Tab-separated table of C-alpha atoms in Angstrom:
chain	number	residue	atom	x	y	z
A	1	MET	CA	140.602	102.597	124.798
A	2	LYS	CA	137.581	104.812	124.050
A	3	TYR	CA	137.564	103.610	120.438
A	4	PHE	CA	137.697	100.035	121.675
A	5	SER	CA	134.642	100.710	123.848
A	6	ILE	CA	132.580	102.305	121.104
A	7	ILE	CA	133.276	99.787	118.383
A	8	LEU	CA	132.376	96.788	120.520
A	9	VAL	CA	129.233	98.105	122.131
A	10	GLY	CA	127.140	97.319	119.058
A	11	CYS	CA	128.415	93.769	118.978
A	12	ILE	CA	127.548	93.066	122.586
A	13	LEU	CA	124.222	94.870	122.400
A	14	ILE	CA	123.103	92.738	119.482
A	15	LEU	CA	124.259	89.596	121.258
A	16	ALA	CA	122.291	90.610	124.329
A	17	PHE	CA	119.064	90.835	122.344
A	18	SER	CA	119.675	87.730	120.268
A	19	SER	CA	120.563	85.391	123.095
A	20	SER	CA	117.054	85.636	124.471
A	21	GLY	CA	115.976	83.193	121.773
A	22	ALA	CA	117.966	80.209	122.952
A	23	ASP	CA	119.968	80.445	126.174
A	24	ALA	CA	118.006	78.016	128.362
A	25	CYS	CA	120.168	75.621	130.464
A	26	SER	CA	119.721	73.684	133.725
A	27	GLY	CA	121.913	73.355	136.810
A	28	PHE	CA	121.776	71.441	140.105
A	29	GLN	CA	123.818	70.143	143.046
A	30	LEU	CA	123.846	66.585	144.405
A	31	LYS	CA	125.011	66.162	147.982
A	32	HIS	CA	124.917	62.897	149.931
A	33	SER	CA	127.228	61.009	152.300
A	34	GLY	CA	130.122	63.404	151.822
A	35	GLN	CA	129.784	63.437	148.034
A	36	ILE	CA	129.192	66.638	146.088
A	37	PHE	CA	128.491	66.870	142.376
A	38	VAL	CA	127.274	69.860	140.360
A	39	GLY	CA	125.582	69.291	137.008
A	40	LYS	CA	124.954	71.703	134.132
A	41	ASN	CA	123.354	71.446	130.692
A	42	TYR	CA	124.278	74.194	128.251
A	43	ASP	CA	121.353	74.670	125.853
A	44	TYR	CA	121.921	76.895	122.852
A	45	MET	CA	122.119	77.036	119.063
A	46	VAL	CA	125.937	77.186	118.813
A	47	PRO	CA	128.011	74.015	119.453
A	48	ASP	CA	131.489	75.583	119.433
A	49	CYS	CA	133.404	75.806	122.709
A	50	LEU	CA	136.953	75.871	124.010
A	51	VAL	CA	137.674	74.481	127.466
A	52	MET	CA	140.193	76.991	128.815
A	53	VAL	CA	142.846	76.926	131.531
A	54	ASN	CA	142.857	80.310	133.276
A	55	LYS	CA	145.991	81.249	135.184
A	56	ARG	CA	146.466	82.684	138.640
A	57	GLY	CA	148.689	85.760	139.082
A	58	LEU	CA	147.328	87.606	136.036
A	59	LYS	CA	146.454	91.265	136.560
A	60	LYS	CA	143.291	92.169	134.664
A	61	THR	CA	141.026	95.108	134.001
A	62	ALA	CA	137.418	94.328	133.115
A	63	MET	CA	136.452	94.427	129.453
A	64	PRO	CA	135.935	98.089	128.523
A	65	TYR	CA	132.915	97.837	126.225
A	66	PHE	CA	129.517	98.319	127.791
A	67	TRP	CA	125.828	98.760	127.429
A	68	SER	CA	123.657	100.573	129.955
A	69	ASP	CA	119.866	100.931	129.948
A	70	ASP	CA	120.034	104.332	131.605
A	71	ASN	CA	123.560	105.712	131.540
A	72	PRO	CA	126.391	104.991	129.090
A	73	ASP	CA	128.964	105.848	131.775
A	74	ILE	CA	130.385	102.556	133.065
A	75	GLY	CA	132.314	104.299	135.829
A	76	THR	CA	135.521	102.540	136.816
A	77	PRO	CA	136.070	99.113	135.231
A	78	ALA	CA	136.992	96.547	137.879
A	79	SER	CA	140.665	95.584	138.204
A	80	TRP	CA	142.082	92.573	140.033
A	81	THR	CA	144.882	90.016	140.117
A	82	ALA	CA	143.682	86.417	139.898
A	83	LYS	CA	144.327	84.448	143.099
A	84	TYR	CA	143.252	81.073	141.710
A	85	GLY	CA	143.522	79.126	138.493
A	86	SER	CA	140.411	77.678	136.884
A	87	ILE	CA	138.950	75.627	134.046
A	88	THR	CA	136.092	77.260	132.135
A	89	PHE	CA	133.833	76.559	129.158
A	90	ASN	CA	134.016	79.466	126.700
A	91	GLN	CA	132.033	80.105	123.562
A	92	TYR	CA	132.451	83.791	122.689
A	93	GLY	CA	136.105	84.037	123.589
A	94	ARG	CA	138.579	83.803	126.429
A	95	GLU	CA	137.506	85.528	129.657
A	96	VAL	CA	133.740	85.373	128.953
A	97	PRO	CA	132.855	81.864	130.147
A	98	ALA	CA	129.476	80.208	130.467
A	99	GLY	CA	130.757	78.595	133.675
A	100	GLY	CA	133.600	76.675	135.280
A	101	MET	CA	135.421	75.548	138.421
A	102	ASN	CA	138.584	76.855	140.087
A	103	GLU	CA	141.395	75.038	141.871
A	104	LYS	CA	139.681	75.561	145.253
A	105	GLY	CA	136.573	73.690	144.122
A	106	LEU	CA	134.365	76.759	143.622
A	107	VAL	CA	131.866	76.203	140.796
A	108	VAL	CA	130.110	79.175	139.153
A	109	GLU	CA	127.570	78.427	136.432
A	110	SER	CA	124.923	80.527	134.707
A	111	THR	CA	121.556	80.080	133.041
A	112	GLY	CA	119.457	82.607	131.163
A	113	LEU	CA	116.872	84.403	133.301
A	114	PHE	CA	113.426	85.034	131.854
A	115	GLY	CA	111.251	87.714	133.377
A	116	ALA	CA	112.039	90.657	135.597
A	117	GLY	CA	115.810	90.484	135.936
A	118	LYS	CA	117.563	93.860	136.167
A	119	TYR	CA	121.160	94.659	137.069
A	120	PRO	CA	122.093	97.499	139.451
A	121	ALA	CA	122.128	101.109	138.305
A	122	PRO	CA	125.586	102.695	138.010
A	123	ASP	CA	127.148	103.666	141.338
A	124	LYS	CA	130.622	104.057	142.836
A	125	ARG	CA	131.463	100.362	142.685
A	126	PRO	CA	133.765	99.188	139.867
A	127	SER	CA	131.807	97.526	137.068
A	128	ILE	CA	132.046	94.345	135.024
A	129	LEU	CA	130.058	92.607	132.264
A	130	MET	CA	127.684	89.815	133.297
A	131	TRP	CA	129.736	87.178	131.450
A	132	GLN	CA	133.054	88.229	132.951
A	133	TRP	CA	131.447	88.276	136.422
A	134	ILE	CA	131.802	84.481	136.360
A	135	GLN	CA	135.533	84.664	135.637
A	136	TYR	CA	135.969	87.333	138.316
A	137	GLN	CA	134.437	85.058	140.970
A	138	LEU	CA	136.544	82.064	139.914
A	139	ASP	CA	139.690	84.221	139.886
A	140	ASN	CA	139.159	85.632	143.356
A	141	PHE	CA	137.187	83.366	145.671
A	142	ALA	CA	137.085	79.889	147.184
A	143	THR	CA	133.690	79.838	148.923
A	144	VAL	CA	130.055	80.629	148.284
A	145	GLN	CA	130.074	83.173	151.106
A	146	GLU	CA	132.901	85.112	149.457
A	147	VAL	CA	130.871	85.270	146.251
A	148	MET	CA	127.890	86.575	148.231
A	149	ASP	CA	130.060	89.240	149.877
A	150	SER	CA	131.550	90.433	146.577
A	151	ASP	CA	128.461	92.491	145.814
A	152	ALA	CA	129.768	95.085	148.262
A	153	PHE	CA	132.635	96.047	145.965
A	154	ILE	CA	131.685	95.070	142.395
A	155	ARG	CA	128.597	95.469	140.227
A	156	ILE	CA	127.403	94.030	136.931
A	157	ARG	CA	126.773	96.711	134.323
A	158	PRO	CA	123.095	97.198	133.462
A	159	LYS	CA	122.142	96.188	129.929
A	160	LYS	CA	119.231	95.406	127.681
A	161	GLY	CA	118.352	91.933	126.486
A	162	ILE	CA	118.750	88.679	128.343
A	163	ARG	CA	120.012	88.527	131.906
A	164	ASN	CA	121.651	85.612	133.608
A	165	HIS	CA	121.239	84.221	137.055
A	166	TYR	CA	123.961	82.162	138.669
A	167	PHE	CA	124.365	78.820	140.418
A	168	VAL	CA	127.285	78.738	142.855
A	169	SER	CA	128.678	75.771	144.809
A	170	ASP	CA	131.851	75.196	146.823
A	171	LYS	CA	133.979	72.333	148.106
A	172	ALA	CA	132.231	72.314	151.496
A	173	GLY	CA	128.875	71.700	149.830
A	174	ASN	CA	127.519	75.220	150.291
A	175	CYS	CA	125.238	76.225	147.443
A	176	ALA	CA	123.488	79.417	146.365
A	177	VAL	CA	121.420	80.921	143.566
A	178	VAL	CA	122.289	84.533	142.733
A	179	GLU	CA	119.852	86.763	140.847
A	180	PHE	CA	119.600	90.476	140.114
A	181	ILE	CA	115.980	91.630	140.256
A	182	GLY	CA	114.792	95.206	140.238
A	183	GLY	CA	118.388	96.422	140.328
A	184	GLU	CA	119.100	94.542	143.572
A	185	LYS	CA	121.073	91.402	144.242
A	186	VAL	CA	118.829	88.589	145.489
A	187	TYR	CA	120.362	85.348	146.665
A	188	HIS	CA	119.030	82.074	148.010
A	189	LEU	CA	121.255	80.191	150.434
A	190	ASN	CA	120.821	77.419	153.007
A	191	GLU	CA	117.170	77.372	154.209
A	192	LYS	CA	116.239	79.822	151.432
A	193	LEU	CA	117.401	77.256	148.878
A	194	PRO	CA	115.075	74.281	149.492
A	195	TYR	CA	115.786	72.834	146.042
A	196	LYS	CA	119.331	73.020	144.713
A	197	VAL	CA	118.210	73.420	141.114
A	198	LEU	CA	118.162	76.308	138.648
A	199	THR	CA	116.593	76.624	135.208
A	200	ASN	CA	115.361	79.869	133.620
A	201	ASP	CA	112.575	81.368	135.666
A	202	ILE	CA	113.036	83.417	138.832
A	203	TYR	CA	113.922	80.939	141.561
A	204	THR	CA	110.997	81.697	143.886
A	205	GLU	CA	108.536	81.368	140.995
A	206	SER	CA	110.021	77.987	140.072
A	207	VAL	CA	109.637	76.831	143.680
A	208	ASP	CA	106.008	77.993	143.735
A	209	PHE	CA	105.209	75.918	140.660
A	210	TYR	CA	107.056	72.973	142.181
A	211	HIS	CA	104.906	73.124	145.320
A	212	GLN	CA	101.780	73.278	143.172
A	213	ASN	CA	103.108	70.439	140.995
A	214	LYS	CA	101.930	72.580	138.120
A	215	ILE	CA	103.477	73.388	134.751
A	216	PRO	CA	102.304	76.748	133.364
A	217	ASN	CA	101.101	77.223	129.817
A	218	PRO	CA	103.149	78.468	128.132
A	219	ASP	CA	106.274	77.115	129.799
A	220	ARG	CA	109.070	78.825	127.880
A	221	PHE	CA	111.731	76.303	126.823
A	222	LYS	CA	110.185	73.890	129.366
A	223	SER	CA	111.871	75.830	132.162
A	224	ILE	CA	109.418	74.914	134.933
A	225	GLU	CA	109.052	71.354	133.678
A	226	ARG	CA	112.835	70.948	133.803
A	227	PHE	CA	113.002	72.496	137.282
A	228	ILE	CA	110.372	70.131	138.685
A	229	ARG	CA	111.920	67.061	137.080
A	230	ALA	CA	115.441	67.914	138.246
A	231	ALA	CA	114.274	68.805	141.770
A	232	ASN	CA	112.486	65.474	142.106
A	233	MET	CA	115.522	63.555	140.884
A	234	VAL	CA	117.863	65.444	143.232
A	235	LYS	CA	115.479	64.666	146.094
A	236	ALA	CA	115.533	60.981	145.194
A	237	PHE	CA	119.341	60.944	145.221
A	238	ASP	CA	119.513	62.763	148.553
A	239	ALA	CA	117.289	60.059	150.025
A	240	GLY	CA	119.729	57.364	148.923
A	241	ASN	CA	118.965	56.336	145.355
A	242	GLY	CA	121.640	53.667	145.125
A	243	THR	CA	123.000	54.803	141.748
A	244	GLY	CA	126.553	56.149	141.686
A	245	PRO	CA	126.529	59.973	141.904
A	246	LEU	CA	128.398	60.600	138.659
A	247	ASP	CA	126.120	58.349	136.613
A	248	TYR	CA	123.076	59.715	138.388
A	249	ALA	CA	124.116	63.301	137.663
A	250	PHE	CA	124.341	62.492	133.967
A	251	ASP	CA	120.933	60.763	134.235
A	252	ILE	CA	119.453	64.022	135.517
A	253	LEU	CA	121.113	65.990	132.723
A	254	LYS	CA	119.727	63.559	130.157
A	255	SER	CA	116.261	63.852	131.688
A	256	VAL	CA	116.228	67.671	131.400
A	257	SER	CA	117.908	67.788	127.999
A	258	TRP	CA	115.819	69.228	125.190
A	259	SER	CA	115.920	70.341	121.579
A	260	VAL	CA	113.770	72.488	119.312
A	261	THR	CA	114.036	73.247	115.591
A	262	ARG	CA	112.911	76.659	114.433
A	263	GLU	CA	113.014	78.973	111.465
A	264	ARG	CA	114.054	82.617	111.329
A	265	LYS	CA	113.918	84.624	108.126
A	266	GLY	CA	114.003	81.468	106.046
A	267	VAL	CA	116.892	79.910	107.976
A	268	THR	CA	116.209	76.700	109.889
A	269	TYR	CA	118.199	76.186	113.071
A	270	THR	CA	118.195	73.906	116.099
A	271	SER	CA	118.612	74.953	119.712
A	272	GLY	CA	119.160	72.353	122.391
A	273	THR	CA	121.635	70.774	124.765
A	274	ARG	CA	125.114	71.309	123.340
A	275	TRP	CA	127.117	69.994	126.267
A	276	SER	CA	126.576	68.446	129.697
A	277	ILE	CA	129.035	68.910	132.572
A	278	VAL	CA	129.408	67.278	135.981
A	279	TYR	CA	131.809	68.925	138.439
A	280	ASP	CA	133.390	67.028	141.347
A	281	PRO	CA	134.738	69.844	143.562
A	282	ILE	CA	136.103	67.546	146.275
A	283	HIS	CA	138.394	65.627	143.914
A	284	LEU	CA	138.815	68.553	141.473
A	285	ARG	CA	137.515	66.636	138.486
A	286	ILE	CA	135.319	67.753	135.609
A	287	TYR	CA	133.358	65.282	133.479
A	288	PHE	CA	131.599	66.303	130.281
A	289	LYS	CA	130.049	65.122	127.045
A	290	THR	CA	128.644	66.941	124.043
A	291	PHE	CA	125.863	66.538	121.527
A	292	ASP	CA	128.503	65.789	118.900
A	293	ASN	CA	130.519	63.400	121.098
A	294	GLN	CA	128.496	61.448	123.660
A	295	LYS	CA	131.551	59.809	125.226
A	296	VAL	CA	132.156	61.062	128.755
A	297	ARG	CA	135.543	62.743	129.096
A	298	SER	CA	137.296	63.917	132.229
A	299	ILE	CA	139.731	66.654	133.290
A	300	ARG	CA	141.992	66.696	136.362
A	301	LEU	CA	142.415	70.255	137.607
A	302	ASP	CA	145.265	69.328	139.931
A	303	ALA	CA	147.359	68.206	136.954
A	304	PHE	CA	147.661	71.716	135.487
A	305	ASP	CA	150.304	74.325	136.166
A	306	PHE	CA	148.254	77.430	136.933
A	307	ALA	CA	151.284	79.719	137.362
A	308	CYS	CA	150.854	82.743	135.114
A	309	ALA	CA	154.322	82.295	133.605
A	310	ALA	CA	153.291	78.911	132.180
A	311	PRO	CA	151.407	78.793	128.853
A	312	ALA	CA	147.621	78.919	129.025
A	313	ARG	CA	146.006	75.756	127.673
A	314	ILE	CA	142.867	74.964	125.655
A	315	PHE	CA	140.845	71.945	124.537
A	316	GLU	CA	138.260	71.804	121.740
A	317	ILE	CA	135.139	70.431	123.416
A	318	ASN	CA	133.887	68.422	120.434
A	319	ALA	CA	137.209	66.681	119.731
A	320	ARG	CA	136.809	62.984	118.930
A	321	THR	CA	138.334	61.752	122.157
A	322	SER	CA	137.284	59.765	125.205
A	323	GLY	CA	138.450	59.190	128.758
A	324	ASP	CA	140.887	61.489	130.540
A	325	VAL	CA	141.780	64.379	128.218
A	326	THR	CA	143.970	66.299	130.668
A	327	GLU	CA	147.120	65.620	128.655
A	328	LYS	CA	145.416	66.515	125.377
A	329	PHE	CA	145.163	70.241	126.032
A	330	ALA	CA	147.138	72.429	123.629
A	331	ASP	CA	148.763	75.818	124.166
A	332	TYR	CA	146.419	78.775	123.906
A	333	THR	CA	146.882	81.097	120.924
A	334	ARG	CA	145.211	84.311	119.893
A	335	THR	CA	144.392	82.619	116.571
A	336	ALA	CA	142.477	79.852	118.341
A	337	ASN	CA	140.593	82.450	120.357
A	338	LEU	CA	139.742	84.417	117.215
A	339	ASP	CA	138.589	81.274	115.383
A	340	LEU	CA	136.296	80.420	118.300
A	341	ILE	CA	134.831	83.925	118.352
A	342	LYS	CA	134.291	83.987	114.575
A	343	ASN	CA	132.608	80.561	114.561
A	344	ALA	CA	130.340	81.440	117.477
A	345	PHE	CA	129.226	84.758	115.954
A	346	ASP	CA	128.765	83.228	112.508
A	347	LYS	CA	126.525	80.473	113.915
A	348	THR	CA	124.428	82.783	116.062
A	349	ILE	CA	121.823	83.349	113.396
A	350	PHE	CA	120.291	86.402	115.046
A	351	LEU	CA	123.516	88.331	114.513
A	352	PRO	CA	124.416	90.253	111.390
A	353	LYS	CA	127.880	89.866	109.938
A	354	MET	CA	130.388	91.278	112.439
A	355	LYS	CA	133.257	93.401	111.180
A	356	ASP	CA	136.631	91.678	111.396
A	357	GLU	CA	138.067	94.568	113.405
A	358	VAL	CA	135.406	94.062	116.092
A	359	LEU	CA	136.169	90.358	116.447
A	360	ASP	CA	139.924	90.996	116.292
A	361	ARG	CA	139.736	93.396	119.220
A	362	LEU	CA	137.686	90.961	121.250
A	363	ALA	CA	140.243	88.213	120.560
A	364	GLN	CA	143.091	90.556	121.486
A	365	TYR	CA	141.679	91.493	124.899
A	366	PRO	CA	143.556	88.766	126.900
A	367	ALA	CA	146.853	90.241	125.671
A	368	SER	CA	146.201	93.139	128.072
A	369	PHE	CA	146.808	90.869	131.098
A	370	THR	CA	150.148	91.072	132.913
A	371	CYS	CA	151.795	88.394	135.025
A	372	GLN	CA	152.361	89.471	138.646
A	373	GLU	CA	154.124	86.393	140.022
């Protein structure tokens, strides 16, 4: 286990620094007349993704590799048994999702956080990586309040490089933004969340610019511009826009979509919106489209067997399909997970060539889970 920790730390550390060049993203919630929809654009340089079915009843221990700004001691890795099944969108392997929704209608999404984000210093609470924090919440909780309360008994490990902040929504329409600033958890809920939108700047700073109707110069990856545009469109829907909520959610995502072509060490690459997702937590539906396939596809969560004894399932997000793809999921394999990881690392141009043994161990991690049903 110690060897596993040491060999992977370099991989994750490099990823942490490199991601700061591209992980933008936008998220929001629409809520009107008993309808709830959550939208998310994933903006990055890598298009690869597997949509994964995560099972309930699996006993897990948090990934053992780490990086700490101050102390390499991660303390006790968190352990838990998943209470709920979920569907997630994964790019760097199973169990490290960018976001998803569980069978209780809880949505947890993330966007990169520019600025003063800082995770808590090591303490007695069990620890977890910032990516797996999303899976932990989907595995364990059904409501926004439960996610808020989880800070009492779990912490994200401090690390260098980019930080995330999180957009959380539940079936009852509760919504929150969760950030870690100055080593403390900061969350915005109810009256502290006047605009149910999140891009890449600290939430309160985004709100300040919104009130001023001002876009700063520079505005990194158009973060404030996207926040203002999305907030205005959400406000228009809440007032009764007349457009169907699903179509309107995709209209917002299209409006805040972006793309930029850059060069690094002689290599030209493009970062931009790779996929757009709309969650319907009341009816347990997920709708999505990608840059490579603009046809809207849908997934029915209630059609899956989330029992841990049943095979896990996966779907390649850029597959040339349309409509309901629920029945087109295939059985999960370690090979598919490894292929995803290799493709994602190869296409992240900031990364040097990763050793096969590093990627193999990352792909093997889900084999450590045990079924408790």
